[in-house]
PDB file of C-alpha atoms in Angstrom:
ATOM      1  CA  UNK A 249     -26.495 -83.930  30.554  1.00 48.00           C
ATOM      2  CA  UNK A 250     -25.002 -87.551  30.115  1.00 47.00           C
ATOM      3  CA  UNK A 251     -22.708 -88.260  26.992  1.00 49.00           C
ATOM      4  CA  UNK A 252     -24.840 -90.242  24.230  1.00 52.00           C
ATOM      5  CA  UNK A 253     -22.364 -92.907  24.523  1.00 51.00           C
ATOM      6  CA  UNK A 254     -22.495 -93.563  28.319  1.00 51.00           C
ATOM      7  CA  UNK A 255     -22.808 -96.840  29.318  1.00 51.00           C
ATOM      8  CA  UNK A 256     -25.032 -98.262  32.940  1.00 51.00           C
ATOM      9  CA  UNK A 257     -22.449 -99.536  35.069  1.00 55.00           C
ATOM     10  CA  UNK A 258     -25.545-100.253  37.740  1.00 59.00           C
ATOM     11  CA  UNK A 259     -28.852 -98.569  39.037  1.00 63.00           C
ATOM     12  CA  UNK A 260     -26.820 -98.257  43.293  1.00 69.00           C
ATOM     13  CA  UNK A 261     -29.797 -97.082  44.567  1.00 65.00           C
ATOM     14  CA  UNK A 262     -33.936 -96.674  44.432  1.00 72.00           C
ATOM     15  CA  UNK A 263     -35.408 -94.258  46.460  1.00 72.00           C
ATOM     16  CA  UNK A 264     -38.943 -93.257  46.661  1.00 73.00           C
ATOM     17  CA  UNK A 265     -40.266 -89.501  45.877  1.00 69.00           C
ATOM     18  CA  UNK A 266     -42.821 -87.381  47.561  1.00 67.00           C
ATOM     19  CA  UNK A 267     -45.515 -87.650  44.717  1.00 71.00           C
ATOM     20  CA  UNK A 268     -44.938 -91.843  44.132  1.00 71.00           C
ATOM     21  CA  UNK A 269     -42.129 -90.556  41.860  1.00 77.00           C
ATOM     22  CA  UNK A 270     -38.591 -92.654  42.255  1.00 77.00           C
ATOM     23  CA  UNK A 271     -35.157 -91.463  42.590  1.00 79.00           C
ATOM     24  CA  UNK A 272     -32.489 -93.680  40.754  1.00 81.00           C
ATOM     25  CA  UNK A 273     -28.941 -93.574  41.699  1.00 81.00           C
ATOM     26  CA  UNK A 274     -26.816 -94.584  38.497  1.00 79.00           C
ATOM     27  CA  UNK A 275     -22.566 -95.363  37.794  1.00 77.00           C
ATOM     28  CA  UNK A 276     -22.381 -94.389  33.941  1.00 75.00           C
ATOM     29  CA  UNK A 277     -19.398 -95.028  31.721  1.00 70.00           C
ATOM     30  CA  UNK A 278     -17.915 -92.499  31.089  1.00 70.00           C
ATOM     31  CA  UNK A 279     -20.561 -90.033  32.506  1.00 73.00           C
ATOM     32  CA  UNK A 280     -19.834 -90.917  36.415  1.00 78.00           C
ATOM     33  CA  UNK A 281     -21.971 -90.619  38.984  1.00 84.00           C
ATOM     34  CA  UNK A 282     -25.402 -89.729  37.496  1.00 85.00           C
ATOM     35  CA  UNK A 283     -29.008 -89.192  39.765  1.00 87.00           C
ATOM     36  CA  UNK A 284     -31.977 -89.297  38.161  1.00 87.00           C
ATOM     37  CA  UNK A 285     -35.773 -88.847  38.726  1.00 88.00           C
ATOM     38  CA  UNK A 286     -38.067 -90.753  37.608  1.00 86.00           C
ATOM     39  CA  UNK A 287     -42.320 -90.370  37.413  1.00 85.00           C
ATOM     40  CA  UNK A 288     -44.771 -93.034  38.866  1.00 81.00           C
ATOM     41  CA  UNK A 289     -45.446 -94.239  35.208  1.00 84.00           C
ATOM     42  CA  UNK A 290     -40.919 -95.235  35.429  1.00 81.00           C
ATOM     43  CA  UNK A 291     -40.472 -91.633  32.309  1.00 87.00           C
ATOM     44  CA  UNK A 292     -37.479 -89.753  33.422  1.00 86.00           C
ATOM     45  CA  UNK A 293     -38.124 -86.277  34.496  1.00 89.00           C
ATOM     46  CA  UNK A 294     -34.465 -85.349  34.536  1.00 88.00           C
ATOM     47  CA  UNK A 295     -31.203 -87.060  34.462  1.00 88.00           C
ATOM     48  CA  UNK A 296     -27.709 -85.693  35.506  1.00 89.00           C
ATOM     49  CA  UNK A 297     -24.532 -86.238  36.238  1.00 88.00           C
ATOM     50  CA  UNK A 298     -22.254 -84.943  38.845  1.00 88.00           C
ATOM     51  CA  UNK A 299     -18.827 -86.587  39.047  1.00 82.00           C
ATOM     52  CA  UNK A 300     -17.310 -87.578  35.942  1.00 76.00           C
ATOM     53  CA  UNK A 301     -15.975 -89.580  34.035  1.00 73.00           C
ATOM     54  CA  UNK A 302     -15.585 -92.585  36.993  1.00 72.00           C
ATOM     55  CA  UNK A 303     -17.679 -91.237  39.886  1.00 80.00           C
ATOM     56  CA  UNK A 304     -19.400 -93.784  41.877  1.00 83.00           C
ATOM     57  CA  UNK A 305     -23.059 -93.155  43.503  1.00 85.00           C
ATOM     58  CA  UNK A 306     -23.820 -95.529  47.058  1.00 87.00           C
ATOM     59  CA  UNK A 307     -27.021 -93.865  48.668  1.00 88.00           C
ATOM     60  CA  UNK A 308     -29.624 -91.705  49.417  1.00 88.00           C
ATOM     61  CA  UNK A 309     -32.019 -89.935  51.687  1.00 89.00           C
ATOM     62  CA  UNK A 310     -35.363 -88.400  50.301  1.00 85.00           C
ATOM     63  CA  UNK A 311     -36.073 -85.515  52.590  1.00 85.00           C
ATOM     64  CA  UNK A 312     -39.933 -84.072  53.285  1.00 81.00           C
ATOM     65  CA  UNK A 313     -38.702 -81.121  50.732  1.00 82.00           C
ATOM     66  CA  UNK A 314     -38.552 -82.993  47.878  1.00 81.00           C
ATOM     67  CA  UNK A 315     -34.565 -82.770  48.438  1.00 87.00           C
ATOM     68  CA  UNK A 316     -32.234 -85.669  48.335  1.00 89.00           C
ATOM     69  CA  UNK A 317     -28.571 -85.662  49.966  1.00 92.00           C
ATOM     70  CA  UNK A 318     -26.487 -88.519  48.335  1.00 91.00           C
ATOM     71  CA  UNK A 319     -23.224 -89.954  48.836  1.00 91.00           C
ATOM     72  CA  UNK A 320     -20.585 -92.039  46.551  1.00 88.00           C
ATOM     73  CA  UNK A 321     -16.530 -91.532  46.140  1.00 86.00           C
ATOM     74  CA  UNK A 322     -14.660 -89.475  43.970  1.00 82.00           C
ATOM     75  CA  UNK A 323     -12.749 -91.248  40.973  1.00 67.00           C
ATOM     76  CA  UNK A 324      -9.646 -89.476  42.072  1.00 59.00           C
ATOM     77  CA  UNK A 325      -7.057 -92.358  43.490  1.00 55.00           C
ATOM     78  CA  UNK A 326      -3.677 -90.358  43.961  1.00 51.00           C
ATOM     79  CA  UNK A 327      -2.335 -93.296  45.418  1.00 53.00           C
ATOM     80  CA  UNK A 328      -4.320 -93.584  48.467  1.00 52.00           C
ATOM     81  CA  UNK A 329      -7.703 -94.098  47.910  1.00 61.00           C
ATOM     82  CA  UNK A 330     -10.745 -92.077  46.080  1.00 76.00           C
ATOM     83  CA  UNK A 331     -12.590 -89.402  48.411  1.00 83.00           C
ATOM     84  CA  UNK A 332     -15.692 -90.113  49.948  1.00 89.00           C
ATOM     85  CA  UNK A 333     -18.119 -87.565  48.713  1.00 91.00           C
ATOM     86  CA  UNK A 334     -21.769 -86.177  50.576  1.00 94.00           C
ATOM     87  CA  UNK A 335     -24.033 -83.766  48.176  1.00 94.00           C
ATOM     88  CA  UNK A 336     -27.586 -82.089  48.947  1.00 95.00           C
ATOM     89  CA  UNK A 337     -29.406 -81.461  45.658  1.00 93.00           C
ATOM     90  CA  UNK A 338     -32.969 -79.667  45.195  1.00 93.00           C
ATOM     91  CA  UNK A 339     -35.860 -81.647  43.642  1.00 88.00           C
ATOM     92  CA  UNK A 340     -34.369 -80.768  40.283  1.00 91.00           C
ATOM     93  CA  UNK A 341     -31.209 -82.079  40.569  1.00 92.00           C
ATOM     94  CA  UNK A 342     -29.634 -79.002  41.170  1.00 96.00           C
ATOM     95  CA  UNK A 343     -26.647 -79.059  44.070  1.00 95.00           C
ATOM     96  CA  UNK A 344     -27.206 -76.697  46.804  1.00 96.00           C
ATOM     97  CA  UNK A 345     -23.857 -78.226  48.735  1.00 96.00           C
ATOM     98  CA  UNK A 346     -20.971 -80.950  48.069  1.00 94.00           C
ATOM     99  CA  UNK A 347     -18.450 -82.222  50.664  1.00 94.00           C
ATOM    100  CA  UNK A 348     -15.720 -84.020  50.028  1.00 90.00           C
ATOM    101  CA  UNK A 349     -14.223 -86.553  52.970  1.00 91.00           C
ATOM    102  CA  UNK A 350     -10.888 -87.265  52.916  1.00 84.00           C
ATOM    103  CA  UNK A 351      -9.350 -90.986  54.939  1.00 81.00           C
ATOM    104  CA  UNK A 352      -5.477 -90.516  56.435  1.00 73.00           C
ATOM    105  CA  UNK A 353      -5.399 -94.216  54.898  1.00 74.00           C
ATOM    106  CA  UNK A 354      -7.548 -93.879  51.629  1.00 78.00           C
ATOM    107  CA  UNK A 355     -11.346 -95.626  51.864  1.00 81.00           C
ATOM    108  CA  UNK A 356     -12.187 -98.395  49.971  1.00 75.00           C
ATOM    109  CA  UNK A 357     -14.933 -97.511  46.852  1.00 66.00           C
ATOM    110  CA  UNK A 358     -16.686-100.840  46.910  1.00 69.00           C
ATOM    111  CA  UNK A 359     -19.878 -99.694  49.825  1.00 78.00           C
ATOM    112  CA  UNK A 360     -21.114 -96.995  51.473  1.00 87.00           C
ATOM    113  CA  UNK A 361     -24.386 -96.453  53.702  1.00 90.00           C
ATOM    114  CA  UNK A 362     -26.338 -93.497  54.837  1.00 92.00           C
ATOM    115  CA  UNK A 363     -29.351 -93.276  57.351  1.00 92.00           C
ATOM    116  CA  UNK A 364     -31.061 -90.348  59.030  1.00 93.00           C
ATOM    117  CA  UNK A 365     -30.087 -90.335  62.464  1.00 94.00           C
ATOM    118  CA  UNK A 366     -33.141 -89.898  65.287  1.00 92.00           C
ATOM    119  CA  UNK A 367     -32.092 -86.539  65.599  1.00 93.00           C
ATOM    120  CA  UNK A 368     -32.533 -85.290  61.942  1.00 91.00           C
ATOM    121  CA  UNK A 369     -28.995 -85.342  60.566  1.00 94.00           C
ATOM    122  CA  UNK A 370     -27.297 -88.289  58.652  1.00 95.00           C
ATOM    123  CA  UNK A 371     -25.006 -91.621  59.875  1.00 95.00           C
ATOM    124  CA  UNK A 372     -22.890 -92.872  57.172  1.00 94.00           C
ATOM    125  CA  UNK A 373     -20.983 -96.611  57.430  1.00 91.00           C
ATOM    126  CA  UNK A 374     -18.152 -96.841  54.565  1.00 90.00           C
ATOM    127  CA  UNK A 375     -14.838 -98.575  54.603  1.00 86.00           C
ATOM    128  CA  UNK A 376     -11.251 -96.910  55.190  1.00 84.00           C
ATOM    129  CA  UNK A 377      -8.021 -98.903  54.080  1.00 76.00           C
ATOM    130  CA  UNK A 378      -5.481-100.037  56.537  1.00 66.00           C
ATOM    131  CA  UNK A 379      -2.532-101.892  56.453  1.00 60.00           C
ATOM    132  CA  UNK A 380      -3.140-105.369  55.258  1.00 59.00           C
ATOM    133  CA  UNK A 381      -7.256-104.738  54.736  1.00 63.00           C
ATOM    134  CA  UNK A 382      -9.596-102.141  55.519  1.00 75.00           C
ATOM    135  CA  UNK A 383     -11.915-101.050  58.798  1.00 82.00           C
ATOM    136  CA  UNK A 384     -15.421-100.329  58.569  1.00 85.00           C
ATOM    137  CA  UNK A 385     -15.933 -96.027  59.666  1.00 88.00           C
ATOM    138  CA  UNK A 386     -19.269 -94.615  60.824  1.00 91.00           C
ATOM    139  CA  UNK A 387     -19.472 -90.839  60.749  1.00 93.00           C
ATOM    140  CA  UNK A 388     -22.356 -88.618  61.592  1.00 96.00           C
ATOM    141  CA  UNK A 389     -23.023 -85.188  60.081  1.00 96.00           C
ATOM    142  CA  UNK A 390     -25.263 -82.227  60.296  1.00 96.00           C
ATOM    143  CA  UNK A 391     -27.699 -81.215  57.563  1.00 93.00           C
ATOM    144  CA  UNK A 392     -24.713 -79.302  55.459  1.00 95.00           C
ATOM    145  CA  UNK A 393     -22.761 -82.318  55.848  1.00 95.00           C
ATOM    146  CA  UNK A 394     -20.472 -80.662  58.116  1.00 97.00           C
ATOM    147  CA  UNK A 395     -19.032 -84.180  60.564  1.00 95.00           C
ATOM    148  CA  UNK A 396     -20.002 -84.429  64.008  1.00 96.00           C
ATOM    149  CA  UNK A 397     -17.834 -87.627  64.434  1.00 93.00           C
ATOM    150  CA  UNK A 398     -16.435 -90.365  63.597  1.00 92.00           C
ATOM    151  CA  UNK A 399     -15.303 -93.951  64.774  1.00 89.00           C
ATOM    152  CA  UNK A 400     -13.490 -96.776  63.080  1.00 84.00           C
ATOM    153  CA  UNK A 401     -14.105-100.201  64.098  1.00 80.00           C
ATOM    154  CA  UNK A 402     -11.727-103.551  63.107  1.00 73.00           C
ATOM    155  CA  UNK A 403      -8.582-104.841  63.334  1.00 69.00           C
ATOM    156  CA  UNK A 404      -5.972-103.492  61.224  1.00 62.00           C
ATOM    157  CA  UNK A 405      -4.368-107.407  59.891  1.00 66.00           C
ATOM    158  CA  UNK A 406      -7.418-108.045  58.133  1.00 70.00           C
ATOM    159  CA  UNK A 407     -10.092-106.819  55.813  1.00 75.00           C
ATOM    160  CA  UNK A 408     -13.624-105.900  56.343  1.00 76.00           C
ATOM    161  CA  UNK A 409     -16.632-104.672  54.112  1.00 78.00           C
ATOM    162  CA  UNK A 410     -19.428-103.362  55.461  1.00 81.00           C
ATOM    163  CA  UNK A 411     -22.615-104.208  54.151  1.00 82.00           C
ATOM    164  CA  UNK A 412     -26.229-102.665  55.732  1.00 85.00           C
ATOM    165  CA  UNK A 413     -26.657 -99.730  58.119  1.00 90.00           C
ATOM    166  CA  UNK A 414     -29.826 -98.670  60.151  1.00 89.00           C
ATOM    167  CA  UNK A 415     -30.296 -95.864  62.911  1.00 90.00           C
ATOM    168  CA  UNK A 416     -32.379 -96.775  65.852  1.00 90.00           C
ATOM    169  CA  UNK A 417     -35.016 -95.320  67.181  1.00 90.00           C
ATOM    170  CA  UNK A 418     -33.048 -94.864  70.330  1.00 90.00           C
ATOM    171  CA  UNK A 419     -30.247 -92.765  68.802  1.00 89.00           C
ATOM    172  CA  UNK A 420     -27.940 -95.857  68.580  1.00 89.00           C
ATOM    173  CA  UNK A 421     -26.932 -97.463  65.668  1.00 89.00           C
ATOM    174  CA  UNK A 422     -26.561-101.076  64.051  1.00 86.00           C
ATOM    175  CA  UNK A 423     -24.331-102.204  61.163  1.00 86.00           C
ATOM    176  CA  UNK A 424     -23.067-105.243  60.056  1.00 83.00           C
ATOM    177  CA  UNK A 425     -20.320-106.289  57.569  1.00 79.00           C
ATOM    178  CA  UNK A 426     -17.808-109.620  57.137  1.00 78.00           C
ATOM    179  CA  UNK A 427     -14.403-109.813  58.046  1.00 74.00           C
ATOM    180  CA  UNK A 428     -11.821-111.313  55.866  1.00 67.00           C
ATOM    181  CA  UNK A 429      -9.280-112.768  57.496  1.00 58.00           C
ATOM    182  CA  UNK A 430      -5.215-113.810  56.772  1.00 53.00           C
ATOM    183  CA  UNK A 431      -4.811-117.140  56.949  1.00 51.00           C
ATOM    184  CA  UNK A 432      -0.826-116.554  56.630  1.00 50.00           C
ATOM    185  CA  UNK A 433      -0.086-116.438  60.093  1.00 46.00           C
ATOM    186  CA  UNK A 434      -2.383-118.695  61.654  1.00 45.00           C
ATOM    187  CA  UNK A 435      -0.519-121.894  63.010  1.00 47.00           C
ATOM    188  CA  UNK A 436      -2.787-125.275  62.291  1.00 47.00           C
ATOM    189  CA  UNK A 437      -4.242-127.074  65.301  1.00 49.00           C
ATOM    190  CA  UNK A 438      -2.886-129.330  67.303  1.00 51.00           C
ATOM    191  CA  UNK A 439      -3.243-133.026  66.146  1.00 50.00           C
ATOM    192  CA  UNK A 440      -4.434-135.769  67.756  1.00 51.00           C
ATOM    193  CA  UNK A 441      -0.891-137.320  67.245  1.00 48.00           C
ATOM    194  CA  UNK A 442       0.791-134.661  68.604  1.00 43.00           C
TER     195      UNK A 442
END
């Protein structure tokens, strides 16, 4: 249940049901990270939230069960980032599992992206925080969420956000981002002059 004064901080995802019914991904103030499901008409079946008050929700995957596993980040920052977070709830919102993912560095809240994987379990792209910017991570898990592995991609000087994620039909996978770049220690070209 989602306090009466909560206030939409953005719908993160859309994600269509079995029956034509929708799944809506929501970031209430102050009721967190909130999921709810919607009929084909757009009248809310249920509506709940999970992690509260600051939770963030990224994505989904709609299983053939009528099941969704989402992910989003904690809105604990003890200095080092917020946790990365993977839950499995039933078609009623209830959660039958949670993981938590914790980044030696922190991660950075801003995007995260999950796919199913050729082989049935789930590729997720987010970004970790490194010295002077961030590096974008793809992990894959099982169907509890338990990791399989992981791999970091980027330069540590600069900054990159990841932005879309898609699993191939040939078990590989393609993601794309933009880096961000220091211009502090770049020295200017060579002039004409000299």
């Amino acid at each position: 249940v989602l306090p009466q004064n909560a206030l939409l901080r953005g719908a993160m995802f859309i994600g269509g049901g079995p029956n034509g019914d929708l799944l809506v991904g929501m970031n209430m103030d102050p009721g967190g990270a909130a999921v709810g499901r919607m009929d084909s008409n757009g009248n809310f079946l249920w509506l709940k939230s999970y992690i509260r008050p600051e939770g963030v929700m990224r994505d989904c995957e709609v299983e053939n069960d009528s099941s969704f596993t989402v992910i989003g980040y904690t809105d604990k920052d003890n200095g080092s980032g917020t946790n990365l977070f993977m839950m499995r709830l039933n078609g009623i919102g209830d959660v039958q599992w949670c993981k938590g993912y914790d980044a030696p560095t922190g991660w950075n809240a801003d995007r995260a992206k999950m796919d199913e994987t050729r082989d049935g379990n789930y590729v997720v792209l987010a970004e970790i925080r490194g010295q002077g910017g961030g590096k974008a991570f793809l992990m894959t898990t099982d169907l509890n969420g338990d990791t399989l592995w992981t791999r970091s991609a980027g330069v540590t000087s600069n900054s990159y956000q990841v932005h879309n994620l898609h699993a191939h039909s040939d078990g590989g996978f393609l993601f794309n981002g933009s880096p961000h770049f220091s211009y502090t220690n770049l020295t200017p070209p060579p002039t004409a002059l000299g």
